[in-house]
Amino acid sequence: MNKKNLSMFGFLFLTSSILIEIYEYPTFATSGFNSIFYLLVGGLFWFLPVCLCAAEMATVEDFQEGGVFTWTSNTLGKKLGFAHIFYQFIVFTIGAVTMIYFIVGAIAYATGIEEINSNPILKFLSVIIIFWLITYVQLKGINKTALIAKIGFIGGILIPALFLFILTGIYIFKGYPIHLVMDKNTFFPNLHNKSSLVVLVSFMLSYMGLEVSATHINDMKNPKRDYPRAIIILLILAVLLSSIGALSIGMVVPKSELSLNQGVFQAFTSLLNHFGNFKIVVKILAILLCLGSIAEVSAWIIGPSRGLSLAGEKGLFDKRIAKRNKNDVASYILIIQGVLVTIWAFIITFGAGTSNNSFFMAMTLTVIVYLTAYFLFFLAYIRLTWKYDNLERKYRISKNKFIKLFIGIIGLIFTVIAFIISFIPPSGVKESQVNSYTSLLIIVFIIILVLPFIIMSVSKKMAK
C-alpha cells in the first residue's frame, strides 16, 4: 500500500536536485553577461510554459499517478504515453554518465587522487561503482530518495551556492578586479550568428527535467495544492540561482582561464585566495558538491522507472519486468537501467579516448531524444486544453482556453526550434567528419525513436 508521506518541501528538494546543478555555472559563465539574456529567454519562453503546463496536468482528475506516461496516455493514447516515458528513461541512461563524471572529478579534486579522473579504466570503474551503489539505495524506496534529495539540495546545492554568492559579494565590496563587462552591448547577443542560437539551446536545456519528479505526485500528502506551489517556487529558484551563479563565476575567473570541468573550484579557490590559504575549504566544498550530484542521480534513477512500471502494469510490455518490490520500487527496471548506464559509460569513456565524436554524439542524442519527449509533453497539454478542458482540476493556468493554448504553443515552438538547432554539429567535430557524424546521429536517433513501438509490438505478440 502506497503511503502519501511526501511533503511539499520534500518534493521541492527532490525536483530541485534534478534541475539545479552548480556544475553548470562555469558553462553559463563562458557566455559572459549574455548568460543572463539566455537564462531569461529560456526561462520565460520555454521553462515557464513547461512549469505551468506541468502544474495544470498534474492536478487533473485521474492524472496524478505515472507522471508524463499518464498525462500523454490520457490525451494522445497509451502507445505515445509509453514512448514518452521510454524516451525520458533512455535520456537518463546516457546523461547519468556525465552526471557521475562530475562526482568522480570532485572526488579526485578533494582527495588529490587525479588518476580516477584521468585514467579511463579507473574512471569507468568509478562511474559504475558509484551508480550501482546509488541504485542499491533507491531500491529501499521513495523515503530514502527524499532523504538523499534533502541532504543533497541543502548540503550540495544551497550551501555551496550561498557561500559562492557571499564570497563574491565580499570580493566586489573590497574592490577586487571584476572580469566581466556588464552593459547593454554585452547583454544582448547577436542572434543572427549560428553559434549564438546553439548557445541559446544549451541554456534552454539546463532547465530540462522538471517533469521527471511528476511520477511522485501520488506520494504527496496534498498534491493538488502542493504540486503547483512547488513548481512556481522551483521556477524562481532555478532562474535566480543560475543567473547569480553565472555572474559570480564570470566576475571572479577570467573567461580565457575558465575550465568547464573545474570552473566551480577555480572560482572558490580564486575567491578564498584573497582572504588567506583555504585550500582545505575548497576540498570540503568539492565533497559537498558531490552530495548535490548524488541527489540528482538518485532522483533520476527512481523517476522514469515509476512511470515505466505503470506502463508495464497496463500491459504495454511484460508485466513481470514492471513488478515492484516491497518498497514500491520497480526493481527489475532499475537493474535494466543500471546495465544500460554501464554500457553507455563504457562507450563514452573509452570512445572519447580516441575521438570526441562518440562523446559529442552521446550528448546530442540526449538532447534530441529529450526534446522529442517535450514534443509529446506540449502536444498532450494542447490536446488536454482543446478537447478535455471540462475535466476537473485543482489548478488552471487561466480560465481563458486560448491563453492556455497560446502558452502551450509557445513552448512547442521553442522545442521545435531547439530540436532543429541541435542537429548542427558541435565545433569539436572535424569538418571532414561532419557528414558521417550527422548521418550516424540521425540513424541512431531513428532507432531510439521507433524502439518503444517495437517493444510494444513484440510484447503483444509474446502475450498471445
Coordinates of C-alpha atoms in Angstrom, one line a residue:
M1 CA 0.0 0.0 0.0
N2 CA 1.5 3.4 -1.0
K3 CA 1.6 5.9 1.8
K4 CA 1.2 9.6 1.0
N5 CA 4.1 10.9 3.1
L6 CA 6.0 13.2 0.7
S7 CA 5.6 16.8 1.9
M8 CA 5.7 19.9 -0.5
F9 CA 9.3 20.7 0.7
G10 CA 10.3 17.0 0.3
F11 CA 9.0 17.1 -3.3
L12 CA 10.7 20.5 -3.8
F13 CA 14.1 19.1 -2.6
L14 CA 13.6 16.1 -4.9
T15 CA 12.8 18.2 -8.0
S16 CA 15.4 20.9 -7.2
S17 CA 18.1 18.2 -7.1
I18 CA 17.2 17.2 -10.6
L19 CA 17.0 20.7 -12.0
I20 CA 19.5 22.9 -10.2
E21 CA 23.2 22.0 -11.0
I22 CA 26.0 24.1 -9.7
Y23 CA 28.5 22.4 -12.0
E24 CA 26.7 24.1 -15.0
Y25 CA 27.6 27.6 -13.7
P26 CA 31.0 27.7 -15.4
T27 CA 29.3 26.8 -18.8
F28 CA 26.9 29.6 -18.3
A29 CA 29.8 32.0 -17.3
T30 CA 31.6 31.4 -20.6
S31 CA 28.8 33.4 -22.3
G32 CA 29.7 36.4 -20.1
F33 CA 26.8 38.9 -19.4
N34 CA 25.0 37.3 -22.4
S35 CA 24.3 34.4 -20.0
I36 CA 21.6 36.5 -18.2
F37 CA 19.8 37.1 -21.5
Y38 CA 19.9 33.4 -22.4
L39 CA 18.7 32.3 -19.0
L40 CA 15.8 34.8 -19.0
V41 CA 14.7 34.0 -22.6
G42 CA 15.0 30.2 -22.0
G43 CA 13.2 30.7 -18.6
L44 CA 10.4 32.9 -19.9
F45 CA 9.6 31.2 -23.3
W46 CA 10.4 27.6 -22.5
F47 CA 10.8 26.8 -18.9
L48 CA 7.8 28.9 -17.8
P49 CA 5.5 27.1 -20.2
V50 CA 6.8 23.7 -19.0
C51 CA 6.2 24.7 -15.4
L52 CA 2.7 26.0 -16.0
C53 CA 1.6 23.1 -18.2
A54 CA 3.0 20.5 -15.8
A55 CA 1.3 22.2 -12.8
E56 CA -2.0 22.0 -14.6
M57 CA -1.7 18.5 -16.0
A58 CA -0.6 17.2 -12.6
T59 CA -3.8 18.3 -10.9
V60 CA -6.3 16.9 -13.4
E61 CA -8.5 14.2 -12.0
D62 CA -7.0 10.7 -12.6
F63 CA -3.8 12.3 -14.0
Q64 CA -1.8 12.1 -10.7
E65 CA -0.1 8.6 -11.0
G66 CA 2.6 7.9 -13.5
G67 CA 3.7 11.4 -14.4
V68 CA 4.2 12.0 -18.2
F69 CA 3.2 8.5 -19.0
T70 CA -0.3 9.1 -17.7
W71 CA -0.6 12.7 -19.0
T72 CA 0.3 11.6 -22.5
S73 CA -1.7 8.3 -22.4
N74 CA -4.9 10.1 -21.3
T75 CA -4.6 12.7 -24.1
L76 CA -2.7 11.1 -27.0
G77 CA -3.1 7.4 -26.3
K78 CA -1.2 4.7 -24.4
K79 CA 1.3 4.0 -27.1
L80 CA 2.5 7.6 -27.2
G81 CA 2.4 7.6 -23.4
F82 CA 4.8 4.7 -23.3
A83 CA 7.0 6.3 -25.9
H84 CA 7.2 9.4 -23.8
I85 CA 8.3 7.7 -20.6
F86 CA 10.6 5.5 -22.6
Y87 CA 12.4 8.5 -24.2
Q88 CA 12.8 10.0 -20.7
F89 CA 14.2 6.7 -19.4
I90 CA 16.7 6.4 -22.3
V91 CA 17.9 10.0 -21.9
F92 CA 18.8 9.3 -18.3
T93 CA 20.8 6.2 -19.1
I94 CA 23.1 8.4 -21.3
G95 CA 23.0 11.5 -19.2
A96 CA 23.8 9.6 -15.9
V97 CA 27.4 9.1 -17.1
T98 CA 28.2 12.8 -17.4
M99 CA 26.4 13.5 -14.1
I100 CA 28.7 10.9 -12.4
Y101 CA 31.7 12.3 -14.3
F102 CA 31.3 15.4 -12.1
I103 CA 31.2 13.3 -8.9
V104 CA 34.4 11.5 -9.9
G105 CA 36.1 14.8 -10.8
A106 CA 35.1 16.3 -7.5
I107 CA 36.3 13.3 -5.5
A108 CA 39.6 13.4 -7.5
Y109 CA 39.9 17.1 -6.6
A110 CA 39.1 16.6 -3.0
T111 CA 41.4 13.6 -2.4
G112 CA 44.2 14.5 -4.8
I113 CA 43.9 11.1 -6.5
E114 CA 43.7 12.5 -10.0
E115 CA 44.2 9.0 -11.6
I116 CA 40.5 8.2 -11.0
N117 CA 39.6 11.1 -13.3
S118 CA 42.4 10.9 -15.8
N119 CA 42.8 7.1 -16.3
P120 CA 39.9 5.8 -18.5
I121 CA 39.8 2.4 -16.8
L122 CA 39.7 3.8 -13.3
K123 CA 37.2 6.4 -14.4
F124 CA 34.9 3.8 -15.9
L125 CA 35.1 1.6 -12.8
S126 CA 34.5 4.7 -10.6
V127 CA 31.4 5.6 -12.6
I128 CA 29.8 2.2 -12.4
I129 CA 30.6 1.6 -8.7
I130 CA 29.0 5.0 -7.8
F131 CA 26.0 4.4 -10.0
W132 CA 25.3 0.9 -8.7
L133 CA 25.7 2.0 -5.1
I134 CA 23.2 4.8 -5.6
T135 CA 20.8 2.3 -7.4
Y136 CA 21.0 -0.1 -4.4
V137 CA 19.9 2.7 -2.1
Q138 CA 17.0 3.6 -4.4
L139 CA 15.7 0.1 -4.1
K140 CA 14.8 1.0 -0.5
G141 CA 12.0 3.3 -1.6
I142 CA 10.9 6.9 -2.0
N143 CA 11.6 7.8 1.6
K144 CA 15.3 7.1 1.1
T145 CA 15.3 9.1 -2.2
A146 CA 13.6 12.1 -0.5
L147 CA 16.1 12.0 2.4
I148 CA 19.1 12.0 -0.1
A149 CA 17.4 14.8 -2.0
K150 CA 17.0 16.9 1.1
I151 CA 20.6 16.4 2.2
G152 CA 21.9 16.9 -1.4
F153 CA 19.9 20.1 -2.0
I154 CA 20.8 21.7 1.3
G155 CA 24.3 20.5 1.6
G156 CA 25.3 20.1 -2.0
I157 CA 23.4 22.9 -3.8
L158 CA 22.1 25.6 -1.4
I159 CA 25.1 25.9 1.0
P160 CA 27.8 26.0 -1.7
A161 CA 25.7 28.4 -3.9
L162 CA 25.1 30.8 -1.0
F163 CA 28.8 30.5 0.0
L164 CA 29.8 31.4 -3.6
F165 CA 27.4 34.4 -3.7
I166 CA 28.5 35.7 -0.3
L167 CA 32.2 35.4 -1.2
T168 CA 31.6 37.1 -4.5
G169 CA 29.7 40.0 -2.7
I170 CA 32.7 40.5 -0.3
Y171 CA 35.1 40.3 -3.3
I172 CA 33.2 43.1 -5.1
F173 CA 32.8 45.2 -1.9
K174 CA 36.6 45.1 -1.3
G175 CA 37.2 46.4 -4.9
Y176 CA 39.0 43.4 -6.4
P177 CA 39.1 43.2 -10.2
I178 CA 35.9 42.1 -12.0
H179 CA 36.5 40.1 -15.1
L180 CA 33.1 40.7 -16.6
V181 CA 31.8 43.7 -18.7
M182 CA 28.1 44.4 -17.9
D183 CA 26.3 46.8 -20.2
K184 CA 23.6 46.7 -22.9
N185 CA 26.2 45.8 -25.6
T186 CA 27.3 42.7 -23.7
F187 CA 23.7 41.8 -22.5
F188 CA 22.2 41.2 -26.0
P189 CA 23.9 38.5 -28.2
N190 CA 23.9 38.5 -31.9
L191 CA 21.1 36.0 -32.7
H192 CA 21.9 36.2 -36.4
N193 CA 25.0 34.2 -35.6
K194 CA 24.5 30.4 -35.7
S195 CA 26.7 29.9 -32.7
S196 CA 24.5 32.2 -30.6
L197 CA 21.5 30.1 -31.4
V198 CA 23.4 26.9 -30.3
V199 CA 24.3 28.6 -27.0
L200 CA 20.6 29.6 -26.5
V201 CA 19.6 26.0 -26.9
S202 CA 22.2 24.9 -24.3
F203 CA 20.7 27.3 -21.8
M204 CA 17.2 26.1 -22.5
L205 CA 18.3 22.5 -21.9
S206 CA 19.7 23.5 -18.5
Y207 CA 16.0 23.7 -17.4
M208 CA 15.2 20.2 -18.5
G209 CA 14.0 17.6 -16.1
L210 CA 11.2 19.3 -14.1
E211 CA 8.6 16.7 -15.1
V212 CA 10.7 13.7 -14.1
S213 CA 9.6 14.0 -10.5
A214 CA 5.9 14.1 -11.5
T215 CA 5.9 10.3 -11.1
H216 CA 6.0 11.0 -7.3
I217 CA 2.9 13.2 -7.3
N218 CA 0.9 10.3 -5.9
D219 CA 3.3 10.1 -2.9
M220 CA 2.5 13.7 -1.9
K221 CA 0.2 14.4 1.1
N222 CA -1.7 17.1 -0.8
P223 CA -0.7 17.0 -4.5
K224 CA -3.4 19.3 -5.9
R225 CA -2.4 22.1 -3.5
D226 CA 1.3 21.5 -3.1
Y227 CA 2.5 20.5 -6.6
P228 CA 1.7 23.9 -8.3
R229 CA 3.2 25.7 -5.4
A230 CA 6.4 23.7 -5.5
I231 CA 6.7 24.2 -9.3
I232 CA 6.4 28.0 -9.0
I233 CA 9.0 28.2 -6.2
L234 CA 11.3 26.0 -8.3
L235 CA 10.9 28.3 -11.3
I236 CA 12.0 31.3 -9.3
L237 CA 14.8 29.4 -7.6
A238 CA 16.2 27.9 -10.9
V239 CA 16.3 31.2 -12.8
L240 CA 17.6 33.2 -9.8
L241 CA 20.4 30.8 -8.7
S242 CA 21.6 30.1 -12.2
S243 CA 21.8 33.8 -13.1
I244 CA 23.6 34.8 -9.9
G245 CA 25.9 31.7 -10.2
A246 CA 26.9 32.5 -13.7
L247 CA 27.6 36.2 -12.8
S248 CA 29.6 35.2 -9.7
I249 CA 32.0 32.9 -11.6
G250 CA 32.2 35.3 -14.6
M251 CA 33.2 38.1 -12.3
V252 CA 35.9 36.2 -10.5
V253 CA 37.5 33.9 -13.1
P254 CA 38.8 35.4 -16.5
K255 CA 37.0 33.8 -19.4
S256 CA 40.3 32.8 -21.0
E257 CA 41.2 30.8 -17.9
L258 CA 37.8 29.3 -17.2
S259 CA 37.7 25.5 -17.2
L260 CA 34.3 23.9 -17.8
N261 CA 35.2 20.9 -15.6
Q262 CA 36.9 22.7 -12.8
G263 CA 35.3 26.2 -13.1
V264 CA 33.4 26.0 -9.8
F265 CA 36.6 25.0 -7.9
Q266 CA 38.5 27.7 -9.8
A267 CA 36.0 30.3 -8.5
F268 CA 36.1 29.2 -4.9
T269 CA 39.9 29.0 -5.0
S270 CA 40.3 32.4 -6.5
L271 CA 37.9 34.0 -4.0
L272 CA 39.4 32.3 -1.0
N273 CA 43.0 33.2 -2.0
H274 CA 42.1 36.8 -1.4
F275 CA 41.4 36.0 2.3
G276 CA 44.2 33.5 3.0
N277 CA 45.2 29.9 2.3
F278 CA 41.9 28.0 2.5
K279 CA 42.6 25.0 0.1
I280 CA 41.0 22.6 2.6
V281 CA 37.7 24.6 2.4
V282 CA 37.6 24.1 -1.4
K283 CA 38.2 20.4 -0.9
I284 CA 35.3 20.3 1.6
L285 CA 33.1 22.2 -0.9
A286 CA 34.0 19.6 -3.5
I287 CA 32.7 16.9 -1.3
L288 CA 29.5 18.9 -0.6
L289 CA 29.0 19.4 -4.4
C290 CA 29.2 15.6 -4.7
L291 CA 26.2 15.4 -2.4
G292 CA 24.2 17.6 -4.8
S293 CA 25.1 15.4 -7.8
I294 CA 24.4 12.2 -5.9
A295 CA 20.9 13.6 -5.1
E296 CA 20.4 14.5 -8.8
V297 CA 21.3 10.9 -9.9
S298 CA 19.1 9.4 -7.2
A299 CA 16.1 11.4 -8.3
W300 CA 16.6 10.5 -11.9
I301 CA 17.1 6.8 -11.1
I302 CA 13.8 6.5 -9.4
G303 CA 11.8 8.9 -11.6
P304 CA 11.3 7.4 -15.0
S305 CA 11.3 3.9 -13.6
R306 CA 8.0 4.6 -11.8
G307 CA 6.3 5.7 -15.0
L308 CA 7.7 2.7 -16.9
S309 CA 6.4 0.4 -14.2
L310 CA 2.9 1.7 -14.5
A311 CA 3.1 1.3 -18.3
G312 CA 4.1 -2.4 -17.8
E313 CA 1.2 -2.9 -15.3
K314 CA -1.1 -1.7 -18.0
G315 CA 0.2 -4.4 -20.4
L316 CA 2.3 -2.3 -22.7
F317 CA 5.3 -4.7 -22.1
D318 CA 5.9 -7.7 -19.9
K319 CA 4.3 -7.2 -16.5
R320 CA 6.9 -9.3 -14.8
I321 CA 9.5 -6.7 -15.6
A322 CA 7.3 -4.0 -14.1
K323 CA 6.8 -5.8 -10.8
R324 CA 7.6 -3.7 -7.8
N325 CA 9.4 -4.8 -4.6
K326 CA 8.1 -4.4 -1.0
N327 CA 9.3 -0.8 -1.1
D328 CA 7.1 0.0 -4.1
V329 CA 10.2 0.3 -6.4
A330 CA 10.3 -1.3 -9.9
S331 CA 13.5 -3.3 -9.1
Y332 CA 13.8 -5.1 -12.4
I333 CA 13.5 -1.9 -14.3
L334 CA 16.2 -0.3 -12.1
I335 CA 18.5 -3.3 -12.9
I336 CA 17.9 -2.9 -16.6
Q337 CA 18.6 0.8 -16.3
G338 CA 21.9 0.1 -14.5
V339 CA 23.0 -2.3 -17.2
L340 CA 22.3 0.3 -19.9
V341 CA 24.2 3.0 -17.9
T342 CA 27.1 0.6 -17.6
I343 CA 27.1 0.1 -21.4
W344 CA 26.9 3.9 -22.1
A345 CA 29.7 4.5 -19.5
F346 CA 31.9 2.1 -21.4
I347 CA 31.1 3.7 -24.8
I348 CA 31.5 7.3 -23.7
T349 CA 34.6 6.8 -21.5
F350 CA 36.6 4.7 -23.9
G351 CA 35.1 6.0 -27.1
A352 CA 36.1 9.6 -26.1
G353 CA 39.6 8.4 -25.6
T354 CA 40.2 8.0 -29.3
S355 CA 37.8 10.5 -30.7
N356 CA 35.5 13.1 -29.1
N357 CA 32.8 12.3 -31.7
S358 CA 31.4 9.5 -29.5
F359 CA 31.0 11.9 -26.6
F360 CA 29.5 14.6 -28.7
M361 CA 27.1 12.2 -30.3
A362 CA 26.0 10.8 -26.9
M363 CA 25.4 14.3 -25.6
T364 CA 23.5 15.4 -28.7
L365 CA 21.4 12.2 -28.6
T366 CA 20.2 13.0 -25.0
V367 CA 19.2 16.4 -26.3
I368 CA 17.2 15.4 -29.4
V369 CA 15.6 12.4 -27.7
Y370 CA 14.6 14.5 -24.7
L371 CA 13.2 17.3 -27.0
T372 CA 11.2 14.6 -28.7
A373 CA 9.7 13.8 -25.3
Y374 CA 8.9 17.5 -24.9
F375 CA 7.1 17.5 -28.2
L376 CA 4.7 14.9 -26.7
F377 CA 4.6 16.9 -23.4
F378 CA 3.3 20.1 -25.1
L379 CA 1.1 18.2 -27.6
A380 CA -0.5 16.4 -24.6
Y381 CA -1.2 19.7 -22.9
I382 CA -2.6 21.3 -26.1
R383 CA -4.9 18.3 -26.6
L384 CA -6.0 18.3 -23.0
T385 CA -6.9 22.0 -23.3
W386 CA -8.6 21.7 -26.6
K387 CA -10.6 18.5 -26.1
Y388 CA -10.7 17.8 -22.3
D389 CA -10.9 21.2 -20.8
N390 CA -14.0 20.2 -18.9
L391 CA -12.1 17.7 -16.7
E392 CA -11.9 18.7 -13.1
R393 CA -8.6 20.1 -12.0
K394 CA -7.3 22.0 -9.0
Y395 CA -5.1 24.4 -10.9
R396 CA -5.6 26.1 -14.3
I397 CA -3.1 28.4 -16.0
S398 CA -6.0 30.6 -17.0
K399 CA -9.8 30.4 -17.4
N400 CA -9.3 31.5 -21.0
K401 CA -8.8 28.5 -23.2
F402 CA -6.9 30.5 -25.9
I403 CA -4.4 31.9 -23.4
K404 CA -3.7 28.3 -22.3
L405 CA -3.3 27.2 -25.9
F406 CA -1.0 30.1 -26.6
I407 CA 1.3 29.2 -23.7
G408 CA 1.4 25.5 -24.8
I409 CA 2.1 26.5 -28.5
I410 CA 4.9 28.9 -27.4
G411 CA 6.6 26.0 -25.5
L412 CA 6.1 23.7 -28.5
I413 CA 7.5 26.3 -31.0
F414 CA 10.7 26.8 -28.9
T415 CA 11.0 23.0 -28.6
V416 CA 10.9 22.6 -32.4
I417 CA 13.4 25.4 -32.8
A418 CA 15.8 23.8 -30.3
F419 CA 15.3 20.4 -31.9
I420 CA 16.4 21.7 -35.4
I421 CA 19.3 23.7 -34.0
S422 CA 20.5 20.6 -32.0
F423 CA 21.4 18.8 -35.3
I424 CA 24.1 21.4 -36.0
P425 CA 27.4 19.6 -35.4
P426 CA 29.4 20.8 -32.4
S427 CA 32.5 22.9 -33.2
G428 CA 34.6 20.0 -31.8
V429 CA 33.6 17.7 -34.7
K430 CA 36.2 17.9 -37.6
E431 CA 34.9 19.3 -40.9
S432 CA 35.8 16.1 -42.7
Q433 CA 33.7 14.1 -40.2
V434 CA 30.6 16.2 -40.2
N435 CA 28.6 14.1 -42.8
S436 CA 29.4 10.8 -41.1
Y437 CA 28.7 12.3 -37.7
T438 CA 25.3 13.7 -38.8
S439 CA 24.3 10.5 -40.7
L440 CA 25.1 8.2 -37.8
L441 CA 23.3 10.6 -35.3
I442 CA 20.2 10.5 -37.4
I443 CA 20.3 6.7 -37.8
V444 CA 20.7 6.1 -34.0
F445 CA 18.0 8.7 -33.3
I446 CA 15.5 6.9 -35.6
I447 CA 16.3 3.6 -33.9
I448 CA 15.6 5.1 -30.5
L449 CA 12.5 6.8 -31.9
V450 CA 10.9 3.5 -33.1
L451 CA 12.2 1.3 -30.3
P452 CA 9.3 1.7 -27.8
F453 CA 6.9 0.8 -30.6
I454 CA 8.9 -2.3 -31.4
I455 CA 8.9 -3.3 -27.7
M456 CA 5.1 -2.9 -27.5
S457 CA 4.6 -4.9 -30.7
V458 CA 6.9 -7.8 -29.6
S459 CA 5.4 -7.8 -26.2
K460 CA 1.9 -8.0 -27.6
K461 CA 2.8 -11.0 -29.9
M462 CA 4.5 -12.8 -27.0
A463 CA 1.4 -12.3 -24.8
K464 CA -0.8 -14.2 -27.3

